[in-house]
Coordinates of C-alpha atoms and ligand atoms in Angstrom, one line a residue:
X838 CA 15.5 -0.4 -25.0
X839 CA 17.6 -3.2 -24.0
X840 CA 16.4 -6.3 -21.4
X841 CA 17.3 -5.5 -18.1
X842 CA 18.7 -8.7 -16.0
X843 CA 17.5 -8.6 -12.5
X844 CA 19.0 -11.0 -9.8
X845 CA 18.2 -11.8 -6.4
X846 CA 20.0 -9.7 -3.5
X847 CA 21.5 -12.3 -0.6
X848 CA 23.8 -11.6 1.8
X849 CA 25.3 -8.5 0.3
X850 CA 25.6 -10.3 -3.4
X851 CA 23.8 -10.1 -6.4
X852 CA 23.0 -13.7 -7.5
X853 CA 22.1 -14.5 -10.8
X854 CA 19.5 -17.2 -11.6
X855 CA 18.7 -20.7 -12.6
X856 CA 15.0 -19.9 -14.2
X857 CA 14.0 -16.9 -15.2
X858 CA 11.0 -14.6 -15.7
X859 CA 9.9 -12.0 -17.9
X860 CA 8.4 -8.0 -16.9
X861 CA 6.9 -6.2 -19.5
X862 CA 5.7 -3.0 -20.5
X863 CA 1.7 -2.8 -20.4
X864 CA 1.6 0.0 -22.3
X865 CA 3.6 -1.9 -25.7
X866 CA 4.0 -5.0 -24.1
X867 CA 7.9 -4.7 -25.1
X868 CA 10.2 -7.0 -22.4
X869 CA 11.4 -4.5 -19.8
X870 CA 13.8 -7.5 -17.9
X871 CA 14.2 -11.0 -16.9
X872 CA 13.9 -11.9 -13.5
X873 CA 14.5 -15.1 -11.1
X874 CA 12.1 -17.6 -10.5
X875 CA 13.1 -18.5 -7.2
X876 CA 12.5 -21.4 -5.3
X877 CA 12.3 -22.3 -1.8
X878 CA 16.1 -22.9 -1.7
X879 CA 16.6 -19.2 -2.6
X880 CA 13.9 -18.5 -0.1
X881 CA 16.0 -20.6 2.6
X882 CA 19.5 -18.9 2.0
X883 CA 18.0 -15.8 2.0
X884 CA 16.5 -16.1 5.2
X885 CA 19.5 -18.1 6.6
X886 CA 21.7 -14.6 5.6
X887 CA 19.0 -12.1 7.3
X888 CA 18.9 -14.2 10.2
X889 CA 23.0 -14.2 10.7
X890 CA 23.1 -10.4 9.7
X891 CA 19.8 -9.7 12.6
X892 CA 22.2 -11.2 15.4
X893 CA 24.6 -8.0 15.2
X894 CA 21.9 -5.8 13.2
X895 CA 19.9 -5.3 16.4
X896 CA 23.2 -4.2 18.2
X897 CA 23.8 -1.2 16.2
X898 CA 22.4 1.7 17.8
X899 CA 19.0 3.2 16.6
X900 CA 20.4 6.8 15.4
X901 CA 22.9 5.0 13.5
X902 CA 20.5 2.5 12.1
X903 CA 18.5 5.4 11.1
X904 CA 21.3 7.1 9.3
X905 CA 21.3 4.2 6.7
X906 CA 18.0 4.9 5.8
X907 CA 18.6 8.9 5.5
X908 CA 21.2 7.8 3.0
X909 CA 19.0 5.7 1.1
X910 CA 16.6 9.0 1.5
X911 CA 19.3 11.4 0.0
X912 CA 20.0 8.7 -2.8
X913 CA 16.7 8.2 -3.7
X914 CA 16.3 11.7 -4.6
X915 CA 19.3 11.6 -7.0
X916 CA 18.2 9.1 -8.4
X917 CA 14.5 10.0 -8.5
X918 CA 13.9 10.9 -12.5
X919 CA 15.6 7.1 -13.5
X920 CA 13.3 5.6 -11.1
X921 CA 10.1 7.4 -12.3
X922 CA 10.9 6.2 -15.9
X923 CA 11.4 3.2 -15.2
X924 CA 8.2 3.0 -12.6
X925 CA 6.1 4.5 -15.8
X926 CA 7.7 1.8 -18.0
X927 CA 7.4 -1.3 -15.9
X928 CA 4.2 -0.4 -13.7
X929 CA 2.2 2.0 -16.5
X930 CA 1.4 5.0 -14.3
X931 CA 1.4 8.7 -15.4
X932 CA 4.9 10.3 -15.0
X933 CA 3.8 12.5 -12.5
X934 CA 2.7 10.3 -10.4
X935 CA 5.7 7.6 -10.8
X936 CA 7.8 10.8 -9.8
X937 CA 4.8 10.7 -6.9
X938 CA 5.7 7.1 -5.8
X939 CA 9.4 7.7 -5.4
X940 CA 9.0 10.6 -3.3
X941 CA 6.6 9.3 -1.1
X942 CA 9.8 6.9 -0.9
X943 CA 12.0 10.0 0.1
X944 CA 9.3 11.1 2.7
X945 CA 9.2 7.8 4.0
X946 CA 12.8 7.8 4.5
X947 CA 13.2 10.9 6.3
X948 CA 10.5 10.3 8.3
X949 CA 11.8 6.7 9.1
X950 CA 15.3 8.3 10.1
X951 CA 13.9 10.4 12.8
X952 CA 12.2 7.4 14.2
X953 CA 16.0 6.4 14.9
X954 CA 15.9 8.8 17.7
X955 CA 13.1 8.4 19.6
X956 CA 11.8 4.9 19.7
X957 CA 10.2 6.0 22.7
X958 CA 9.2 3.8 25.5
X959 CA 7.3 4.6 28.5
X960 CA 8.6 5.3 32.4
X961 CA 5.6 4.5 34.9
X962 CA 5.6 4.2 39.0
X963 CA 6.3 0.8 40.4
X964 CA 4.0 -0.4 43.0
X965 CA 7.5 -1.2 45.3
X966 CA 9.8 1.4 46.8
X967 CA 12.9 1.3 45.2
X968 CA 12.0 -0.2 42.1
X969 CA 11.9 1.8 38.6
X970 CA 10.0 0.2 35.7
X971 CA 9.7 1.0 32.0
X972 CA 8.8 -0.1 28.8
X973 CA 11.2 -0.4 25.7
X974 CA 11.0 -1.7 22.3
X975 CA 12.5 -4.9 20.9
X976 CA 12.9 -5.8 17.6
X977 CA 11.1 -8.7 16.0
X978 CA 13.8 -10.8 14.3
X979 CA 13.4 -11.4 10.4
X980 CA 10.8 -9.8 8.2
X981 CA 9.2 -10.7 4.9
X982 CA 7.6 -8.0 3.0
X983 CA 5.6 -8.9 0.5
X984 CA 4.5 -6.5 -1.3
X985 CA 2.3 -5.3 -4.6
X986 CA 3.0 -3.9 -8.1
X987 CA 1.2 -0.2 -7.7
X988 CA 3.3 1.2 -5.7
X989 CA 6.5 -0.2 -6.9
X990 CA 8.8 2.0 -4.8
X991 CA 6.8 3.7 -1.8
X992 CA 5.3 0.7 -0.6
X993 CA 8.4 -1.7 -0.1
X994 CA 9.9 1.6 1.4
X995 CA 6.7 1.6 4.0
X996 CA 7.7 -1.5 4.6
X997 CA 11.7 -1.7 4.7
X998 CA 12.3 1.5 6.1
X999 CA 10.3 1.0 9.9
X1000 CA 11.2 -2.6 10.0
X1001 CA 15.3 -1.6 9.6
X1002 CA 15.0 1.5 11.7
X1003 CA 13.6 -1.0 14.3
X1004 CA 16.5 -3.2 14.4
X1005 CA 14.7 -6.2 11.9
X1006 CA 16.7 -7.4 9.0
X1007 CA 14.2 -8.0 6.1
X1008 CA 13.5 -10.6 2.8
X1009 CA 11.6 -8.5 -0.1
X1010 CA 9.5 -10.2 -2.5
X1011 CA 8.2 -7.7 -4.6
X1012 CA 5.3 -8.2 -6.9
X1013 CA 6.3 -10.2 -9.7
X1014 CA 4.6 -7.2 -12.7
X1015 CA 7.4 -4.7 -10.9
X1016 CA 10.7 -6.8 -10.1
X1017 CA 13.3 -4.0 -12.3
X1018 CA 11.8 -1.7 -9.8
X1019 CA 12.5 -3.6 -6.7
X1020 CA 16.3 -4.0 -8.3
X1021 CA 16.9 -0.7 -8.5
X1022 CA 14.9 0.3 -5.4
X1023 CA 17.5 -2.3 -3.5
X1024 CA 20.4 -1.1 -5.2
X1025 CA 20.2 2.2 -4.2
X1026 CA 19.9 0.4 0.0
X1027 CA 23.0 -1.7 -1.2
X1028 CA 24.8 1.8 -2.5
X1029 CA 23.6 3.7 1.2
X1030 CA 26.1 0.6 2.3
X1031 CA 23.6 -1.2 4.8
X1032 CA 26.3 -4.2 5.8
X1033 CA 25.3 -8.2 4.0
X1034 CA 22.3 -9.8 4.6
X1035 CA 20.4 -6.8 6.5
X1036 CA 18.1 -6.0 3.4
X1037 CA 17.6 -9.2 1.1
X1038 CA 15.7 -9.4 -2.3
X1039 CA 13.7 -12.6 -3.8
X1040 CA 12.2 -12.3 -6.7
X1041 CA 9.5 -15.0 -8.1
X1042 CA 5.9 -15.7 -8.1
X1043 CA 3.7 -15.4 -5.6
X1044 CA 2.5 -19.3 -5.5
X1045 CA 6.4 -20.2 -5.3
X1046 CA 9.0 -17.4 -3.7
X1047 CA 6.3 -15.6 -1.9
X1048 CA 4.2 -19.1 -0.5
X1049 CA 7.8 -20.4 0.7
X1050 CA 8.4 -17.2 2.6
X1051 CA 5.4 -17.1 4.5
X1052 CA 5.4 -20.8 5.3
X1053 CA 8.9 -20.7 6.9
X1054 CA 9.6 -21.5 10.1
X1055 CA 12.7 -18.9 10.6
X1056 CA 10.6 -16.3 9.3
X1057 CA 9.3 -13.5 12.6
X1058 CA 6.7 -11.5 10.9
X1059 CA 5.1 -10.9 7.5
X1060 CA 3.8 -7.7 6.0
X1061 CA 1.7 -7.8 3.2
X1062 CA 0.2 -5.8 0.5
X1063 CA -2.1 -7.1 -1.3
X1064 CA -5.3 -8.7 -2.6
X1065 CA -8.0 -10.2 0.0
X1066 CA -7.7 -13.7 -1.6
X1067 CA -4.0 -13.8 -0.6
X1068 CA -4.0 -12.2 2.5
X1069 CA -6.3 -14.9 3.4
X1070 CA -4.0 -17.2 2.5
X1071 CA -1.0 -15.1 4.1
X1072 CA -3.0 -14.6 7.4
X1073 CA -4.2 -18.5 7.8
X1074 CA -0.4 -19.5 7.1
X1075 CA 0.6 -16.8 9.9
X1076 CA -1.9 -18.2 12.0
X1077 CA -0.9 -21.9 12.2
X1078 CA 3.0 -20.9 12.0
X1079 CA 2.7 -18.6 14.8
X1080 CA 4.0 -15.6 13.1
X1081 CA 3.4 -12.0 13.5
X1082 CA 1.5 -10.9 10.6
X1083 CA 0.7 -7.5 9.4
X1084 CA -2.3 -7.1 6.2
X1085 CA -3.5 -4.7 3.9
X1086 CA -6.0 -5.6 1.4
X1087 CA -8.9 -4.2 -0.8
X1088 CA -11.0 -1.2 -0.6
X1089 CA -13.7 -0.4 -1.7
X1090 CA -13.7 3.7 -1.0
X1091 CA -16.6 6.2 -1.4
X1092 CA -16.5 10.0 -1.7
X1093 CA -19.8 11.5 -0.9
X1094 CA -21.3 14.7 -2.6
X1095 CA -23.8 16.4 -0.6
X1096 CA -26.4 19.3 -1.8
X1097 CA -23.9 21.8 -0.3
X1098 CA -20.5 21.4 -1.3
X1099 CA -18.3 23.1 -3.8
X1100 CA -18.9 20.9 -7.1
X1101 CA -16.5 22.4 -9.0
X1102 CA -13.7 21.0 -5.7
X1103 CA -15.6 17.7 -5.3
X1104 CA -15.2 16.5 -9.5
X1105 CA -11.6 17.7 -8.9
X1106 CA -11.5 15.0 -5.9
X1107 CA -13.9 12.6 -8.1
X1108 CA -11.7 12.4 -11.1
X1109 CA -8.5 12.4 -9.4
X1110 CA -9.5 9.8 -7.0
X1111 CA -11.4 7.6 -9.3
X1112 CA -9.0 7.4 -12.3
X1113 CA -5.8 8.6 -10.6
X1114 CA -3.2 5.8 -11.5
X1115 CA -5.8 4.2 -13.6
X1116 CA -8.0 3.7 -10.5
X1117 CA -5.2 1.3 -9.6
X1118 CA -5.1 1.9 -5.8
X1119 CA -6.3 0.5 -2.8
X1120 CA -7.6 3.7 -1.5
X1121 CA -9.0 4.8 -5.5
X1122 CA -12.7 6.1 -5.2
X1123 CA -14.8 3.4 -7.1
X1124 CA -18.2 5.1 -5.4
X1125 CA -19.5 8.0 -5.4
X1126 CA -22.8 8.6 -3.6
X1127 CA -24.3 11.9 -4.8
X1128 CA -27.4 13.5 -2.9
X1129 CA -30.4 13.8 -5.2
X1130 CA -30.0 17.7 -5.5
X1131 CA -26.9 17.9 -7.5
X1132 CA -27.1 14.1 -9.3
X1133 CA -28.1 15.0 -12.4
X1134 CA -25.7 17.9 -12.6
X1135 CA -22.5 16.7 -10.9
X1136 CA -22.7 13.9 -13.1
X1137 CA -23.2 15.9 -16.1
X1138 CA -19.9 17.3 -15.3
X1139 CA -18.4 14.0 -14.6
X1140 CA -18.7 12.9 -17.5
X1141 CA -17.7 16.0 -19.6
X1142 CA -14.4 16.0 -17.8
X1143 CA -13.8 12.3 -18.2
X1144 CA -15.0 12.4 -21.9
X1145 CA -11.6 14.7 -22.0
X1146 CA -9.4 12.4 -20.5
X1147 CA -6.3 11.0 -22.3
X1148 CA -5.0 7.4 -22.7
X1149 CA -1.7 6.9 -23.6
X1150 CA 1.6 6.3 -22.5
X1151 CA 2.4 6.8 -19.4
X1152 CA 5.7 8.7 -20.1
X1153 CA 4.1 11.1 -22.1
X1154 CA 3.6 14.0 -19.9
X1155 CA -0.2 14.2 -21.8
X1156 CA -1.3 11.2 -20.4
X1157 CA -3.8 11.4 -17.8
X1158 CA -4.3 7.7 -17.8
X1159 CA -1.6 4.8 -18.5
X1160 CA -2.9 1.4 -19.0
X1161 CA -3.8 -1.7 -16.8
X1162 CA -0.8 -3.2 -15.0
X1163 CA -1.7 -7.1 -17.9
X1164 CA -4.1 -8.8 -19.3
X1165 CA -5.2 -10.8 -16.3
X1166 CA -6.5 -7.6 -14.5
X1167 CA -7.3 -6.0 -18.1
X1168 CA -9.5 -9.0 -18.4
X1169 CA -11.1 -9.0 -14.7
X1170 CA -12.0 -5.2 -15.4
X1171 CA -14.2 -5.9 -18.5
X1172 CA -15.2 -8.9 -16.4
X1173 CA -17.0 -6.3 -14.0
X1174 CA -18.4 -4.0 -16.7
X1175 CA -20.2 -7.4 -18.2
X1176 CA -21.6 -8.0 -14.6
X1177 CA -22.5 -4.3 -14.5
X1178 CA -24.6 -4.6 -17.5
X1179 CA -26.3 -7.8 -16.2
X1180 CA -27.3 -6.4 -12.8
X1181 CA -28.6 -3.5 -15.2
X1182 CA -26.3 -0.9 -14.7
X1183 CA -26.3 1.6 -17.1
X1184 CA -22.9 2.4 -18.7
X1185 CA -22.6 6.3 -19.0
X1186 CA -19.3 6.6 -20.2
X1187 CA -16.7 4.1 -21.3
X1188 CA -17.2 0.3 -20.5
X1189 CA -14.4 -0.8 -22.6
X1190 CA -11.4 -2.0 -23.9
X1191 CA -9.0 1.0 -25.3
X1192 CA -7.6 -0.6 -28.2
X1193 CA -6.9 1.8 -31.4
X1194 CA -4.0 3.4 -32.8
X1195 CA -1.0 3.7 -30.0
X1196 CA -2.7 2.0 -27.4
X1197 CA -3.2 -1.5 -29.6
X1198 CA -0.3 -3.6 -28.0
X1199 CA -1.4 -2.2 -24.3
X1200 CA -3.6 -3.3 -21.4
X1201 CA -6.0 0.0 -21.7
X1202 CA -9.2 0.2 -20.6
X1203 CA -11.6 3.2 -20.8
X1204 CA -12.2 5.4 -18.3
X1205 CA -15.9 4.5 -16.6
X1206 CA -18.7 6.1 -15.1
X1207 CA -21.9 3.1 -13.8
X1208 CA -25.1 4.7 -13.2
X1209 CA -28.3 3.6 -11.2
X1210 CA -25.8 1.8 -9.2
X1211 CA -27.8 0.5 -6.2
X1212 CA -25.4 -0.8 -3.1
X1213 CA -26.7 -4.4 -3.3
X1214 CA -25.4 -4.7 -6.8
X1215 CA -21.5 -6.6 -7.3
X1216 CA -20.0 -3.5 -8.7
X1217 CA -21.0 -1.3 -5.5
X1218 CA -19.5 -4.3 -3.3
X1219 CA -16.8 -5.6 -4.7
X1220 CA -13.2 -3.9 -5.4
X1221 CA -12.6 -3.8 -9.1
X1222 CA -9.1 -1.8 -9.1
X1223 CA -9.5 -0.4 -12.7
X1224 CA -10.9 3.3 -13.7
X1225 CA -14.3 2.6 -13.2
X1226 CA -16.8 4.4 -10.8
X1227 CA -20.2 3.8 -9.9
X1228 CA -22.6 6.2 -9.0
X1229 CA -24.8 6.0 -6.0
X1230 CA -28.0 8.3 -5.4
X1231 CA -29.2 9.7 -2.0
X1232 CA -31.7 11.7 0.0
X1233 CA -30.1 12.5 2.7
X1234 CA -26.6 12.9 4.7
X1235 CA -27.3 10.2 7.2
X1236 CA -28.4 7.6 4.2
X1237 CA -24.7 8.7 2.7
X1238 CA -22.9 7.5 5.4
X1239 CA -24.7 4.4 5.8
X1240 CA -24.2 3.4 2.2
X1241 CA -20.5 4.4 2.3
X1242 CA -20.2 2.1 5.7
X1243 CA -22.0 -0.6 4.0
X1244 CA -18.9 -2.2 3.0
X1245 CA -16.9 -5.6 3.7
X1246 CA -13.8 -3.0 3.6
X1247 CA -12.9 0.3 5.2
X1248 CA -9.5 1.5 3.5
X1249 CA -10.5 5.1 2.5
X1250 CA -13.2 7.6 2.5
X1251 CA -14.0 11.4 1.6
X1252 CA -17.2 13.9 2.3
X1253 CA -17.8 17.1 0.7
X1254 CA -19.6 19.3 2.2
X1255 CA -19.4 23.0 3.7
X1256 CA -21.6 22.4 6.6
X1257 CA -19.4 21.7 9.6
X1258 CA -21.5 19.9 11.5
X1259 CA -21.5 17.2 8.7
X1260 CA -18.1 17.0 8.3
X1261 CA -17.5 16.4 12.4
X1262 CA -20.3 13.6 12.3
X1263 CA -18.6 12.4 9.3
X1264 CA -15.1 11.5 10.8
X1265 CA -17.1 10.2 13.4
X1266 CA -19.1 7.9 11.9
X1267 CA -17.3 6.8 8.9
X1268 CA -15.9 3.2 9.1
X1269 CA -12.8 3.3 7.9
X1270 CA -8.8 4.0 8.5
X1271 CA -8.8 7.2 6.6
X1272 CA -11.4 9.9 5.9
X1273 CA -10.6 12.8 3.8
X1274 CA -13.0 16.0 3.9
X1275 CA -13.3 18.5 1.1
X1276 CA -10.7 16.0 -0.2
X1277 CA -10.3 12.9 -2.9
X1278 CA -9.8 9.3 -1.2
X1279 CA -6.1 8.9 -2.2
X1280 CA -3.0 10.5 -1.4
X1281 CA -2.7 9.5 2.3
X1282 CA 0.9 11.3 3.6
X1283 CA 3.8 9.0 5.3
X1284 CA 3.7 10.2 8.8
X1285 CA 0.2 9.3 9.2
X1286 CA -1.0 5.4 10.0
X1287 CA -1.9 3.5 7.1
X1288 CA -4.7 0.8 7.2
X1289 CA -8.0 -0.1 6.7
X1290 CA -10.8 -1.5 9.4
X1291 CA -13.2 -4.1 8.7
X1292 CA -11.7 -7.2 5.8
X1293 CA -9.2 -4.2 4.8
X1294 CA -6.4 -4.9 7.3
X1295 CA -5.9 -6.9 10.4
X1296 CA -5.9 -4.0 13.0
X1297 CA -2.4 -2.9 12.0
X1298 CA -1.5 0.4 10.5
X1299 CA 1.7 0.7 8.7
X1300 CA 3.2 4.3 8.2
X1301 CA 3.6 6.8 11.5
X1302 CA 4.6 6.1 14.3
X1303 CA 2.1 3.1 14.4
X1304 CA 4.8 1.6 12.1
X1305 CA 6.7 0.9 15.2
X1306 CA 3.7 -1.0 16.6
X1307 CA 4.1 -3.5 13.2
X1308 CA 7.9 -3.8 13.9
X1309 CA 8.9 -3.7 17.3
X1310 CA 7.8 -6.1 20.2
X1311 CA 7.4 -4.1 23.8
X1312 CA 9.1 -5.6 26.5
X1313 CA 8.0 -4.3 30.3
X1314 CA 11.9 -4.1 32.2
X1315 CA 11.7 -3.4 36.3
X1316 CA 14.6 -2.5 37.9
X1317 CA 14.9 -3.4 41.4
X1318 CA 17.2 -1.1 43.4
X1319 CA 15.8 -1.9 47.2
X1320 CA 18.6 -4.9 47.8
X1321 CA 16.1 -6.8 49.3
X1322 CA 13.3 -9.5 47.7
X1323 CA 10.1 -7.4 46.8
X1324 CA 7.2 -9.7 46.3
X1325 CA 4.3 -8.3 44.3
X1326 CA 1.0 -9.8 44.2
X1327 CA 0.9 -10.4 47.9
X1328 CA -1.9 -8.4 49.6
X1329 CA -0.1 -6.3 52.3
X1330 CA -2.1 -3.6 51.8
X1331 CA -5.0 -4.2 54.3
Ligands
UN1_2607 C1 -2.1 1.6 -2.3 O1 -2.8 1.8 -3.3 O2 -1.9 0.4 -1.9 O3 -3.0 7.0 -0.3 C2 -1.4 2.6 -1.6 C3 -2.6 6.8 -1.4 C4 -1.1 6.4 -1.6 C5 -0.9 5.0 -1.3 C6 -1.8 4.0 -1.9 N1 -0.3 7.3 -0.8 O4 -3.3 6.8 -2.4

């Protein structure tokens, strides 16, 4: 396959670069493309040609804003099969699911567009005769995205799409594992003919590109995807630069199996949602909590269907599993399988490095099941983003719950169970942005918000309409039509 050369996109003009980067393929570790390592002088005309293009950007009407992004919806689907490929190449994931991340691209789109025309605000009394007042939203000026390497497509679309719709212009720095994704990803916004300098592209590292974007001080509001040891980072530098900030960070997700529920259903959920995308996702289930009735069985099962499990490559339509996204997080996987064993763990299934025949010059690791897991230990607390679960034991519905909430995060969460009554106190008393029942921890849809409670997010919820919330700023207008001076907050009441 030949090296793809990917530039920066400023100002309507693909730039090539000084230094430069390489992407590989995880799964052979072949070159995919070379990529700039910008600097913070890239970072400064980049956000020098999103600030010009914002001044008229925000003067184009919503609708037609919106229509932009229906475009890039439409184009997106044409060219959905290259994309996929070249997701499954770059990033490692399953075919199916690459094909996955670029429609949840598509859905984001559409859904975005109609957002176009409603940008709703609010009408509401005035306390004055003759006086209307409202609420409308503003857009916030310049937007960084920064975003991560699983969902090399759908995520910067999140992202992109709400902020433009909103009137923003926007800087991506996409995760430097994925940057001939975030090419062709911004080609197909430059081809839907969005004028200069709306949408921007920076490639780099995070410590460079991505630091320099987040410390400048022309730069509204950042949005982030990514670890908790960043987002720390991002959120402090937010703080003292008086940005708006917007995070999402770890998980550490749970489905719970009570005594009652459909086994057969809930090991669909548990496989799916445990080594679904390699158990690369925030919302992947790295816990499952199993009531003492059906422990010793469920698991049996579990670990017949994940002794059946195929690694390969990710192109293969075979291929349940594709590899680790490079050595570093190949490396911090086996790093929590030796603290496993320490803190006496007991490895069911898997616990290492896939490393024979096809898979030697990839980043595979074997799909894992931990058992006698107890929720003090470093594997049940701490996110591990590879295929490995661990497997919790309890007596009782209300001890599920309290293990599963007995988390620094709160991304996802699933229960199954037939008993209704569980499954209302459940989505009551789960802490967390999502709960899923009779359902597997991933797959959360477009329309609905995004985030995670607790050191998951910062109170934000990207996706739905609450994706307006993260890009717009509300302004409160009154209209005075009385011709004379109406003074509030004097007490002529009595
Ligand atoms: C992520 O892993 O950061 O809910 C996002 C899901 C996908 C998005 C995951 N729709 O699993």
């Amino acid at each position: 396959m030949t090296t793809l050369t990917c530039c920066n996109y400023i100002d309507g003009q693909w730039l090539s670069a000084r230094e430069t980067i390489e992407s590989r393929n995880p799964t052979n570790n072949e070159v995919i493309a070379t990529f700039p390592r910008s600097d913070s002088a890239d970072v400064d005309v980049a956000i020098a040609s999103a600030r010009k293009a914002y001044h008229s950007w925000r003067q184009v009407p919503a609708p037609a804003r919106a229509e932009y992004i229906f475009r890039v919806g439409e184009l997106l689907l044409q060219h959905k099969e290259e994309l996929a490929q070249l997701i499954s190449r770059e990033m490692g994931k399953a075919i199916t699911e690459a094909r996955g991340d670029v429609q949840e691209g598509v859905d984001c789109a559409f859904y975005s567009a109609g957002e176009g025309r409603r940008l709703f605000g609010q009408t509401t009394p005035s306390e004055m005769p003759n006086k209307f007042a409202m609420t409308m939203r503003m857009p916030i000026g310049v937007c960084a995205l920064i975003t991560p390497w699983n969902f090399p497509v759908a995520i910067p679309c999140w992202k992109a799409m709400p902020a433009l719709v909103c009137g923003n212009t926007v800087i991506l720095k996409p995760a430097e594992d994925t940057p001939a994704c975030a090419t062709k990803l911004i080609e197909i916004f430059a081809e839907a003919g969005l004028p200069p300098g709306v949408i921007n592209l920076v490639h780099g590292l995070g410590e460079e590109a991505g630091k320099a974007l987040v410390e400048h001080s022309n730069v509204d509001l950042v949005s982030f995807t990514g670890s908790s040891q960043t987002g720390a980072f991002v959120g402090e530098t937010c703080g003292r630069t008086h940005k708006r900030v917007c995070l999402e960070m770890g998980g550490k997700n749970a489905q719970v199996v009570m005594e009652d529920a459909d086994l057969e259903l809930a090991l669909d959920g548990a496989i799916w949602g445990a080594f679904g995308t390699a158990g690369q996702r925030c919302t992947a289930t790295s816990r499952l909590i199993l009531h003492s009735d059906i422990k010793e069985k469920f698991t049996t099962m579990l670990k017949e269907r994940t002794s059946k499990l195929r690694l390969g490559s990710p192109t293969d339509p075979d291929t349940d599993i594709g590899p680790i996204i490079n050595q570093r997080q190949l490396e911090r996987v086996k790093m929590y399988l030796d603290i496993a064993r320490e803190e006496n763990a007991k490895v069911l299934i898997g616990g290492e490095i896939a490393d024979e025949g096809e898979l030697k010059n990839g980043y595979f690791f074997q799909p894992t099941i931990l058992d006698n897991v107890t929720p003090d230990m470093r594997v049940a607390r701490e996110e591990i983003f590879g295929p490995v679960v661990a497997l919790i034991e309890v007596s009782s519905f209300e001890e599920a719950i309290a293990i599963l909430n007995n988390t620094n995060y709160g991304l996802s969460s699933s229960v199954y169970t037939r008993d209704i009554n569980r499954a209302f106190a459940a989505m009551r008393d789960i802490e967390a942005g999502i709960t899923y029942i009779n359902g597997p921890t991933i797959g959360a849809e477009v329309h609905l918000p995004f985030g995670g409670v607790k050191q998951t997010g910062n109170g934000h919820r990207e996706a739905g309409t609450t994706a307006l919330d993260v890009f717009t700023e509300w302004k409160s207008v009154y209209v005075d039509f009385s011709g004379s001076l109406q003074r509030a907050q004097i007490d002529n009441r009595s």
